[in-house]
mmCIF file of C-alpha atoms in Angstrom:
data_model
loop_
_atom_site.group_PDB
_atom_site.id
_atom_site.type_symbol
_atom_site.label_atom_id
_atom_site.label_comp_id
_atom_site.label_asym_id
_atom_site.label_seq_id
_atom_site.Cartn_x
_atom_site.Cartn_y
_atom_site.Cartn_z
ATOM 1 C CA UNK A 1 116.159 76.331 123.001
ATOM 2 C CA UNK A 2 117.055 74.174 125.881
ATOM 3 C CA UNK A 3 119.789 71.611 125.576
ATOM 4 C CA UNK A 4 117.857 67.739 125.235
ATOM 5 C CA UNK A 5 119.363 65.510 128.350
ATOM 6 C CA UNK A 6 120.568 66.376 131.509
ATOM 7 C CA UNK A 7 119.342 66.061 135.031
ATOM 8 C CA UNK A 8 115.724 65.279 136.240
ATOM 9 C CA UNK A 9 115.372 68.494 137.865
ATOM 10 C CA UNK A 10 115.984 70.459 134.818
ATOM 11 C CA UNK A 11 113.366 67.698 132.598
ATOM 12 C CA UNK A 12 111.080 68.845 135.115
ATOM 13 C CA UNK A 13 111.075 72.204 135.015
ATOM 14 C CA UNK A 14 111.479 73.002 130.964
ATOM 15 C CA UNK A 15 107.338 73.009 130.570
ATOM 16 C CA UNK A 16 106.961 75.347 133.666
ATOM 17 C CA UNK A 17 109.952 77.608 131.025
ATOM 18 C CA UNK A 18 107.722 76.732 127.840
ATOM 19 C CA UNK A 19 104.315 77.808 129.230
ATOM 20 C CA UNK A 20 106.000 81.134 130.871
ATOM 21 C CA UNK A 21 107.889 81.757 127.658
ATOM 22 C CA UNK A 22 104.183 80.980 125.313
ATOM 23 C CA UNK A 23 102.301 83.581 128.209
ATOM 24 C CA UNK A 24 104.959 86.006 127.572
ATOM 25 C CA UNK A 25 104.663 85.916 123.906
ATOM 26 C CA UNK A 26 100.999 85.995 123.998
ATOM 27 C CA UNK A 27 100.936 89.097 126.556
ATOM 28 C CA UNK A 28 103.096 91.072 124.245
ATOM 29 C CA UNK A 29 101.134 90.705 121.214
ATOM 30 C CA UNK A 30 98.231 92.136 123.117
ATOM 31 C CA UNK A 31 99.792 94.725 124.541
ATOM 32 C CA UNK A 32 101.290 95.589 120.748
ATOM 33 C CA UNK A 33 97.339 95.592 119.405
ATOM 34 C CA UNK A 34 95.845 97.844 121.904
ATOM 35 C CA UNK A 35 95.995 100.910 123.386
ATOM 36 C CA UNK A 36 96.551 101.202 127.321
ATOM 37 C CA UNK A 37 96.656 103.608 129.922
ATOM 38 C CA UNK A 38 100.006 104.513 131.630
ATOM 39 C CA UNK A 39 98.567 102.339 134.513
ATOM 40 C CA UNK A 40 97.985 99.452 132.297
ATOM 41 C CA UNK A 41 100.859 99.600 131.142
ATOM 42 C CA UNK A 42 103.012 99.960 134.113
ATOM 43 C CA UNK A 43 101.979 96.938 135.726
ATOM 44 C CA UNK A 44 101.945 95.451 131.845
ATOM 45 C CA UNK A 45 106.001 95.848 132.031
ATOM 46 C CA UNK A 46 105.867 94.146 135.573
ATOM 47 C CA UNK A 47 104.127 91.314 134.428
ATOM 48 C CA UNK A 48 106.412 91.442 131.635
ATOM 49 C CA UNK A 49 109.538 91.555 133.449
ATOM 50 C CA UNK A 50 108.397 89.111 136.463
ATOM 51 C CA UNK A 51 107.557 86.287 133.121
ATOM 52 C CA UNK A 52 110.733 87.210 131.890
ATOM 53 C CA UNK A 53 112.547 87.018 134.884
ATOM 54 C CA UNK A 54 110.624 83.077 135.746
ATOM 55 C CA UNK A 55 111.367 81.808 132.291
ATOM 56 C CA UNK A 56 115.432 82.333 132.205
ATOM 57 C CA UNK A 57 115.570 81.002 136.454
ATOM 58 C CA UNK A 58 113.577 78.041 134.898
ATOM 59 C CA UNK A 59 115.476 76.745 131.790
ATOM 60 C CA UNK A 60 118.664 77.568 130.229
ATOM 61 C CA UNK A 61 116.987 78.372 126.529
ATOM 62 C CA UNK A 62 119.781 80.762 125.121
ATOM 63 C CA UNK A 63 122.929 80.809 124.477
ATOM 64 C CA UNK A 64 124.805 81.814 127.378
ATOM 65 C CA UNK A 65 128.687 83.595 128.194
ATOM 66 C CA UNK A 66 129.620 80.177 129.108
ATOM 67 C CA UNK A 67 129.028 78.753 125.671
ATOM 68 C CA UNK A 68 131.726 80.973 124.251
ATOM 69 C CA UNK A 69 134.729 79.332 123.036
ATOM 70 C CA UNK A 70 137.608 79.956 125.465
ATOM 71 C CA UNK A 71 139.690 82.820 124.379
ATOM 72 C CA UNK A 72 136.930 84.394 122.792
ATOM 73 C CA UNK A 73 137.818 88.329 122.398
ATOM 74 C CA UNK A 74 135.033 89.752 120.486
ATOM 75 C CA UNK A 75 132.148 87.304 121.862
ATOM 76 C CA UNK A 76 129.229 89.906 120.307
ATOM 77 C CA UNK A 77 130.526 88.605 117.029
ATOM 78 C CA UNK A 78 130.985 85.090 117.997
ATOM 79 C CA UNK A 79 127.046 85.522 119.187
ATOM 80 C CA UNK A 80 126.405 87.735 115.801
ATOM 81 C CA UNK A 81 127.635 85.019 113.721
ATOM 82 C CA UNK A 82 125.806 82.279 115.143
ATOM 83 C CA UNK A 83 122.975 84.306 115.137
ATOM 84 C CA UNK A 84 122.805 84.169 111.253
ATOM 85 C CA UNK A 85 123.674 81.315 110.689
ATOM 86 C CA UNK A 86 120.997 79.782 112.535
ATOM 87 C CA UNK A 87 118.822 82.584 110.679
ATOM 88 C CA UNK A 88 120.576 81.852 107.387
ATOM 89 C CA UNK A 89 119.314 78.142 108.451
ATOM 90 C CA UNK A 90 115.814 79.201 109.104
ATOM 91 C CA UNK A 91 116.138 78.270 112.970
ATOM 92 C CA UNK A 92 114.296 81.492 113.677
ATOM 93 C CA UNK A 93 114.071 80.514 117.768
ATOM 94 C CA UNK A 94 117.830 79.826 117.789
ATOM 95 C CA UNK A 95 118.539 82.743 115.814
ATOM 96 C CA UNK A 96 116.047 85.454 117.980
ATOM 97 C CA UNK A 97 118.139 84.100 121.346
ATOM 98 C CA UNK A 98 121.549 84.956 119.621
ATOM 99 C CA UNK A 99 120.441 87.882 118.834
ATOM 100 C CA UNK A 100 118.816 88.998 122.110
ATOM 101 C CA UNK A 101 122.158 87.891 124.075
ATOM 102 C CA UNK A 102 123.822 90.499 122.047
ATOM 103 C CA UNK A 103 121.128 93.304 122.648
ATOM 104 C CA UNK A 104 120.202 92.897 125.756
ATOM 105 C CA UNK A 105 123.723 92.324 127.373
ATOM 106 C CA UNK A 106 126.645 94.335 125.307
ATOM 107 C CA UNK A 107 125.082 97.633 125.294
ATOM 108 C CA UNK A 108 128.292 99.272 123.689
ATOM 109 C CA UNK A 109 128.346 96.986 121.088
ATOM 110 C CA UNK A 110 128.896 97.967 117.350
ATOM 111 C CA UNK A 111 126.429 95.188 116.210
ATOM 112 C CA UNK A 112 123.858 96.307 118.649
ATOM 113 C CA UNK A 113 121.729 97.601 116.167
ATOM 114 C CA UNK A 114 122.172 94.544 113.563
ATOM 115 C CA UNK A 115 121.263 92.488 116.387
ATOM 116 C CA UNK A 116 117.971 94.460 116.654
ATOM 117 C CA UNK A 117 117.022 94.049 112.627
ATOM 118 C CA UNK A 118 118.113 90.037 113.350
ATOM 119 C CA UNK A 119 115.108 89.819 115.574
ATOM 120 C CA UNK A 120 113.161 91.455 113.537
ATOM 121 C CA UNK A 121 114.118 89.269 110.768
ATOM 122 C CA UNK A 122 114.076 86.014 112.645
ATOM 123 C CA UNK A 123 109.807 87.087 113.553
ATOM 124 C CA UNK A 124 109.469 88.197 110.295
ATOM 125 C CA UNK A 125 110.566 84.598 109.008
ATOM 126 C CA UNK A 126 108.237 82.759 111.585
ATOM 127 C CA UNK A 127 105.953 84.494 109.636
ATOM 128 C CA UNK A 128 102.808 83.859 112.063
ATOM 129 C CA UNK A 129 100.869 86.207 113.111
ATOM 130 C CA UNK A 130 101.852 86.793 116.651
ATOM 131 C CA UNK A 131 105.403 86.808 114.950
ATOM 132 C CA UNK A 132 104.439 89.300 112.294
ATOM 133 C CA UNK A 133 102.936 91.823 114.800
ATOM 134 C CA UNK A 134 106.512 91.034 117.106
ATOM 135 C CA UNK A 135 108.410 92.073 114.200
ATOM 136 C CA UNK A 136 106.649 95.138 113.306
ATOM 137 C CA UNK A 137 107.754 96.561 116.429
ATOM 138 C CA UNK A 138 110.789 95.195 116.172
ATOM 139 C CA UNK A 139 111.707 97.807 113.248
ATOM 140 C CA UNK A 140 109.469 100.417 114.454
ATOM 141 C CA UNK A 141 111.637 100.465 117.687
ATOM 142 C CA UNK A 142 114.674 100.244 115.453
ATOM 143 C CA UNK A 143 114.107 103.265 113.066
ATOM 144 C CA UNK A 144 113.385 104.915 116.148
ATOM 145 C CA UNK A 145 116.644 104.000 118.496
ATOM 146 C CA UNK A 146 118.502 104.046 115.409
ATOM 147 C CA UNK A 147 117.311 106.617 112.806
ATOM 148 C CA UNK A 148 120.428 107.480 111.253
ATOM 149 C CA UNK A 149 122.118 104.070 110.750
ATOM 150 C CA UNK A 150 123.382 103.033 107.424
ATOM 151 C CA UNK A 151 120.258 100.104 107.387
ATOM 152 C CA UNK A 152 117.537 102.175 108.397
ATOM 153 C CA UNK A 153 116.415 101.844 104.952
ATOM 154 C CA UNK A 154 116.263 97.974 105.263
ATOM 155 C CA UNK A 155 114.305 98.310 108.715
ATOM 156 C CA UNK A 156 111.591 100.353 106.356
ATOM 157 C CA UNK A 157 111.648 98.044 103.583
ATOM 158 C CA UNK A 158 111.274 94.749 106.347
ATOM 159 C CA UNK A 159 108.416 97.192 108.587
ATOM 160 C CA UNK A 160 106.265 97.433 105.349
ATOM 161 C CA UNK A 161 106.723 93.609 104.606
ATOM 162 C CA UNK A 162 105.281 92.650 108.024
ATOM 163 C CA UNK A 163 101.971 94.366 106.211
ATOM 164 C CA UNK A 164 102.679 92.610 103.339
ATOM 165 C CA UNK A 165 102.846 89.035 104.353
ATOM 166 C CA UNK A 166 99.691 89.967 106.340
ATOM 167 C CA UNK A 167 97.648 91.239 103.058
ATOM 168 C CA UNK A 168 94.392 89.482 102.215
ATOM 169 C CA UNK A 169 92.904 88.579 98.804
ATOM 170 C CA UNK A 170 91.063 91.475 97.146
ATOM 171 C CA UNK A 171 87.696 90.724 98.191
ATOM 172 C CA UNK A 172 88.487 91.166 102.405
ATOM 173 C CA UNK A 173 89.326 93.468 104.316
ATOM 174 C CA UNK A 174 92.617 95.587 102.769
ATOM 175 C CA UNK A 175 93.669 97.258 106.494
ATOM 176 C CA UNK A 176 96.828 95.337 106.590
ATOM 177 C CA UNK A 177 97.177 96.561 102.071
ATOM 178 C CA UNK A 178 96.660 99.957 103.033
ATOM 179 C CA UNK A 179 99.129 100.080 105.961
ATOM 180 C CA UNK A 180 101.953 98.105 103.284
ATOM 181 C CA UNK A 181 101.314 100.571 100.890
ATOM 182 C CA UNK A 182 101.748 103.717 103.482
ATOM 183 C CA UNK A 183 105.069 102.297 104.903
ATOM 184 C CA UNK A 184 106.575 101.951 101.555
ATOM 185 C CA UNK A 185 105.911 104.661 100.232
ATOM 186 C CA UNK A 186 107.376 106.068 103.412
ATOM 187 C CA UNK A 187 110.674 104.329 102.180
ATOM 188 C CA UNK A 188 110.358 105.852 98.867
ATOM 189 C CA UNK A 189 110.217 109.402 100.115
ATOM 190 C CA UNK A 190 112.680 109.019 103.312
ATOM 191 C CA UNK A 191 115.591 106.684 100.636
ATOM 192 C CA UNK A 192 115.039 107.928 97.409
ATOM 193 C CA UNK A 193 118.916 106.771 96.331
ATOM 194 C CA UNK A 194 118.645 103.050 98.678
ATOM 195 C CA UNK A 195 119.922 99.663 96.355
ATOM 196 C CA UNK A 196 116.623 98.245 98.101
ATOM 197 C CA UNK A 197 114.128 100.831 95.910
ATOM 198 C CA UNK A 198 113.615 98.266 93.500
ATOM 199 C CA UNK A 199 112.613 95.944 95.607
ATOM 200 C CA UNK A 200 110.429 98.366 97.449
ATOM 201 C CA UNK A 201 108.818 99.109 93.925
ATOM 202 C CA UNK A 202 107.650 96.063 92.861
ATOM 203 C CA UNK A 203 106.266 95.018 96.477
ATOM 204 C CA UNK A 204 104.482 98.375 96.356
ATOM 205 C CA UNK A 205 102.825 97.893 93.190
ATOM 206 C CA UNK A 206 101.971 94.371 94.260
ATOM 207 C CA UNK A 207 99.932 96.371 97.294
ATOM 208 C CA UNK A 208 98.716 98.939 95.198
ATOM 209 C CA UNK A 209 97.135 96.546 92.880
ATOM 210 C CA UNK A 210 95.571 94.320 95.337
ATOM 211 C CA UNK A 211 93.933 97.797 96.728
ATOM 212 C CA UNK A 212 92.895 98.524 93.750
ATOM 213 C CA UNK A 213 91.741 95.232 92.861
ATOM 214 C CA UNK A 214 89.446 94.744 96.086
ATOM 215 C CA UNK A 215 87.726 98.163 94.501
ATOM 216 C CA UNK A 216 87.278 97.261 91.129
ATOM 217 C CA UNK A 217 85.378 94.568 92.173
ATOM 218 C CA UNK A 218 82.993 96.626 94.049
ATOM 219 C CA UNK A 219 82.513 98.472 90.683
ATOM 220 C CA UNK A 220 82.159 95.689 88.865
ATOM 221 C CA UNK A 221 79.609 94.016 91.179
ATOM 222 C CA UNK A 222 77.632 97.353 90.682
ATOM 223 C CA UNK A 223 77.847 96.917 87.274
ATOM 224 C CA UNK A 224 76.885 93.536 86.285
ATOM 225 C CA UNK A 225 75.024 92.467 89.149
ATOM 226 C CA UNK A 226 73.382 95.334 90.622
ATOM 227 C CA UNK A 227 73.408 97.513 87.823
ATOM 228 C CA UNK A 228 73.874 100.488 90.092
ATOM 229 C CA UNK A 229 75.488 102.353 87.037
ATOM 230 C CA UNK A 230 76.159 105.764 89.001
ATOM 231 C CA UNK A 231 77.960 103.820 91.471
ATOM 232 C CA UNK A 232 80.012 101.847 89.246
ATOM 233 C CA UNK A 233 80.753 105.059 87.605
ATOM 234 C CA UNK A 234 82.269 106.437 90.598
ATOM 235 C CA UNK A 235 84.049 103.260 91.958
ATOM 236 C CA UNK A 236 85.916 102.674 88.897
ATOM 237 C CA UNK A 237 86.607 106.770 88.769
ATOM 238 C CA UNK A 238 88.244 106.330 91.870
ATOM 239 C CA UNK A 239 90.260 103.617 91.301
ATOM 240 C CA UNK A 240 91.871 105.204 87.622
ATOM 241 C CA UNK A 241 92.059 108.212 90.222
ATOM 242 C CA UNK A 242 94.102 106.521 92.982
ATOM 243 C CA UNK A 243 95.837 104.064 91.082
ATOM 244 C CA UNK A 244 96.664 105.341 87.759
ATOM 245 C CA UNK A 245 99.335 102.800 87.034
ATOM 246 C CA UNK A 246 96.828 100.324 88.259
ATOM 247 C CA UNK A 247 98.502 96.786 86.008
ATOM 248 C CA UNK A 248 94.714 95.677 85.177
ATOM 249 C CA UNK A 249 93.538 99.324 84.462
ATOM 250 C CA UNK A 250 92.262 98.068 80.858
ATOM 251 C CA UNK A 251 89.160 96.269 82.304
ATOM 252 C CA UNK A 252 88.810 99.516 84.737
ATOM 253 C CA UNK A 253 88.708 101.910 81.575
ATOM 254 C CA UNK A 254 86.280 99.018 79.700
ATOM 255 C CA UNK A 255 84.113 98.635 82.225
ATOM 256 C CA UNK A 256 83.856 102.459 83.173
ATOM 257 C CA UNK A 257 83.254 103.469 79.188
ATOM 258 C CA UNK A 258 80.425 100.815 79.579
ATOM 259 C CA UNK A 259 78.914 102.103 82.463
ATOM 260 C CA UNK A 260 79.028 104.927 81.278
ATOM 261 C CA UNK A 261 77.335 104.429 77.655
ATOM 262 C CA UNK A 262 74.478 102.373 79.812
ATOM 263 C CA UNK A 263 73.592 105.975 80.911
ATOM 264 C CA UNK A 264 73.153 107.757 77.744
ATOM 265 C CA UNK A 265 76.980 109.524 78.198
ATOM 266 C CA UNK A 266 78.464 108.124 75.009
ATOM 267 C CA UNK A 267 80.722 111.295 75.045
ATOM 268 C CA UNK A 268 82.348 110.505 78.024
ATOM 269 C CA UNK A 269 82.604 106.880 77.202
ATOM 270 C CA UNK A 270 84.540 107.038 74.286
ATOM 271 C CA UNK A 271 88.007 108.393 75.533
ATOM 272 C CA UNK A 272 87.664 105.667 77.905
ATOM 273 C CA UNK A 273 87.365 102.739 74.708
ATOM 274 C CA UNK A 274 90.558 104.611 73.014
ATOM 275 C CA UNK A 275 92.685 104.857 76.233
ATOM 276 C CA UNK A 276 92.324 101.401 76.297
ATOM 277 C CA UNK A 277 93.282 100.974 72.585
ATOM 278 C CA UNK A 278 96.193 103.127 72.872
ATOM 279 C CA UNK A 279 97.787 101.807 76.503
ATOM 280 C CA UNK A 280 97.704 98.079 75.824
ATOM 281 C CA UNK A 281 98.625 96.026 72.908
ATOM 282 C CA UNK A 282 97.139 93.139 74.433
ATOM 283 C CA UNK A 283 93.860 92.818 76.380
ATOM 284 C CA UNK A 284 90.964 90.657 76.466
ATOM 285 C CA UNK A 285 88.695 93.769 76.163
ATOM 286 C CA UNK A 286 90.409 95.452 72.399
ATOM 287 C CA UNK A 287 87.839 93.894 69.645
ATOM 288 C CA UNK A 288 84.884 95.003 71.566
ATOM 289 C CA UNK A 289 86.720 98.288 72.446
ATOM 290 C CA UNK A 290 87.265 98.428 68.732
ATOM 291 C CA UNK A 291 84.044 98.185 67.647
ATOM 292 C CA UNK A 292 82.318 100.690 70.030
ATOM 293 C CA UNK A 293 84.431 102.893 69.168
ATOM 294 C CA UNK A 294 83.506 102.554 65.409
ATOM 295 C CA UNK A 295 80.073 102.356 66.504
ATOM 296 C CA UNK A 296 80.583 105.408 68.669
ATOM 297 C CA UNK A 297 81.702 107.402 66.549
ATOM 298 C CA UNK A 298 78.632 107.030 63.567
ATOM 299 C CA UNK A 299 76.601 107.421 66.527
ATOM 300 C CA UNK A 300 78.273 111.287 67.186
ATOM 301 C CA UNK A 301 78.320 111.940 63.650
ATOM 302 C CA UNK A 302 74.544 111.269 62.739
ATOM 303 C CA UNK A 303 73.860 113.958 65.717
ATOM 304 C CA UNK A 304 75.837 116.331 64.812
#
């Protein structure tokens, strides 16, 4: 950020920096969301570069070499360490520019690479969406640079929560649940032995169950509302299918056994009433599970 004070020139030109600095921002995004041709995206980097280029001329918004502290030796890890700090303090513009010094100007450092996650990290706490897209390429460009570094595992964990913090509720649209769900279980199978699996776990089963959610609706809509009982059938099927640790699987395996007993298939409903039974100890759905089961079962033995 640019320091507050100094001379009239420099008041004047800090919104010219701003704007340049907001068109940037705005141009990468796009670029990030589409596809384009090596053409487009030559003169894409130009643009890119000539913004760039405009924006530091215009204002001093980073920290610079002459902000080190005379005598520095190691000043990547003077920059590192103000970089989290300032992330630690949820400056996330303060913290990025630390963070890019030490990137984009000590190639041979060691922290190089934690530098690289720190932007990422800094984006993914901005937590807009222009940020969240920013930081999503952020680790995607960092488990490719740097596949074989000790926090490539953290890089996965922090690419799949850019999805994450993106997911909607269960009756939208589930592209950004789907994509959470595929990157961690990419973490799963590439860091099987990483401290972060539990973690990873619990923010996966938050996706799954929002995916699976957003289709047991569907069923259920079919169900009571439509009465579309082959569909409902097949919906909740798919869901016990996809999602067998699904957490509210009780009211998928209640509301399936229905469905299916509203079509004359009491034989095939009744495991479904005794999974139930037999899975949870608590659910809203046991006493009426219960009694068609007892029901069921008179039913079955009067036929036979």
């Amino acid at each position: 950020m640019a320091a507050r004070g100094g001379a009239d020139v420099n008041r004047t030109l800090k919104p010219s920096a701003v704007s340049l600095k907001a068109n940037l921002k705005r141009t990468e995004v796009a670029a990030l969301r589409k596809k384009v041709t090596p053409a487009s995206a030559a003169s894409t980097m130009l643009a890119f570069a000539f913004l760039a280029v405009l924006a530091g001329s215009l204002a001093a918004c980073g920290p610079k070499n002459s902000d080190l502290p005379p005598g520095t030796t190691r000043p990547d890890q003077f920059l590192y360490d103000r970089g989290m700090q300032s992330l630690n303090e949820k400056k996330w513009l303060k913290a990025r520019e630390y963070f890019r010094e030490i990137y984009d100007n000590y190639p041979q450092s060691s922290l190089r690479p934690e530098a690289k996650l720190g932007i990422g990290d800094s984006l993914l706490g901005e937590g807009s969406a222009e940020a969240l897209v920013l930081a999503a390429n952020e680790y995607n460009e960092f488990l490719t640079f740097f596949p074989t570094h000790a926090r490539a595992d953290y890089a996965q964990y922090k690419l799949g929560m850019t999805h994450f913090e993106e997911m909607l509720g269960p009756d939208r649209d589930q592209t950004q649940t789907r994509q959470a769900i595929a990157e961690f279980e990419t973490f799963v199978e590439r860091f099987p032995n990483s401290k972060l699996m539990p973690d990873v776990q619990a923010r996966l089963r938050e996706s799954r169950d929002r995916l699976s959610e957003s289709n047991y609706r569907v069923g259920y809509f079919y169900f009571r509302t439509a009465r579309w009982y082959p569909g409902a059938i097949d919906r909740f099927r798919s869901v016990l299918e996809n999602d067998p640790g699904y957490t509210n699987r009780d009211a998928v395996y209640f509301y399936l056994a229905e469905s299916l007993l509203s079509v004359d298939r009491a034989a095939e409903a009744l495991p479904y009433y005794e999974r139930l039974i037999k899975e949870f100890e608590k659910s809203e759905y046991l006493e009426k599970a219960n009694e068609r089961i007892e029901s069921l079962k008179k039913l079955m033995a009067k036929r036979n």
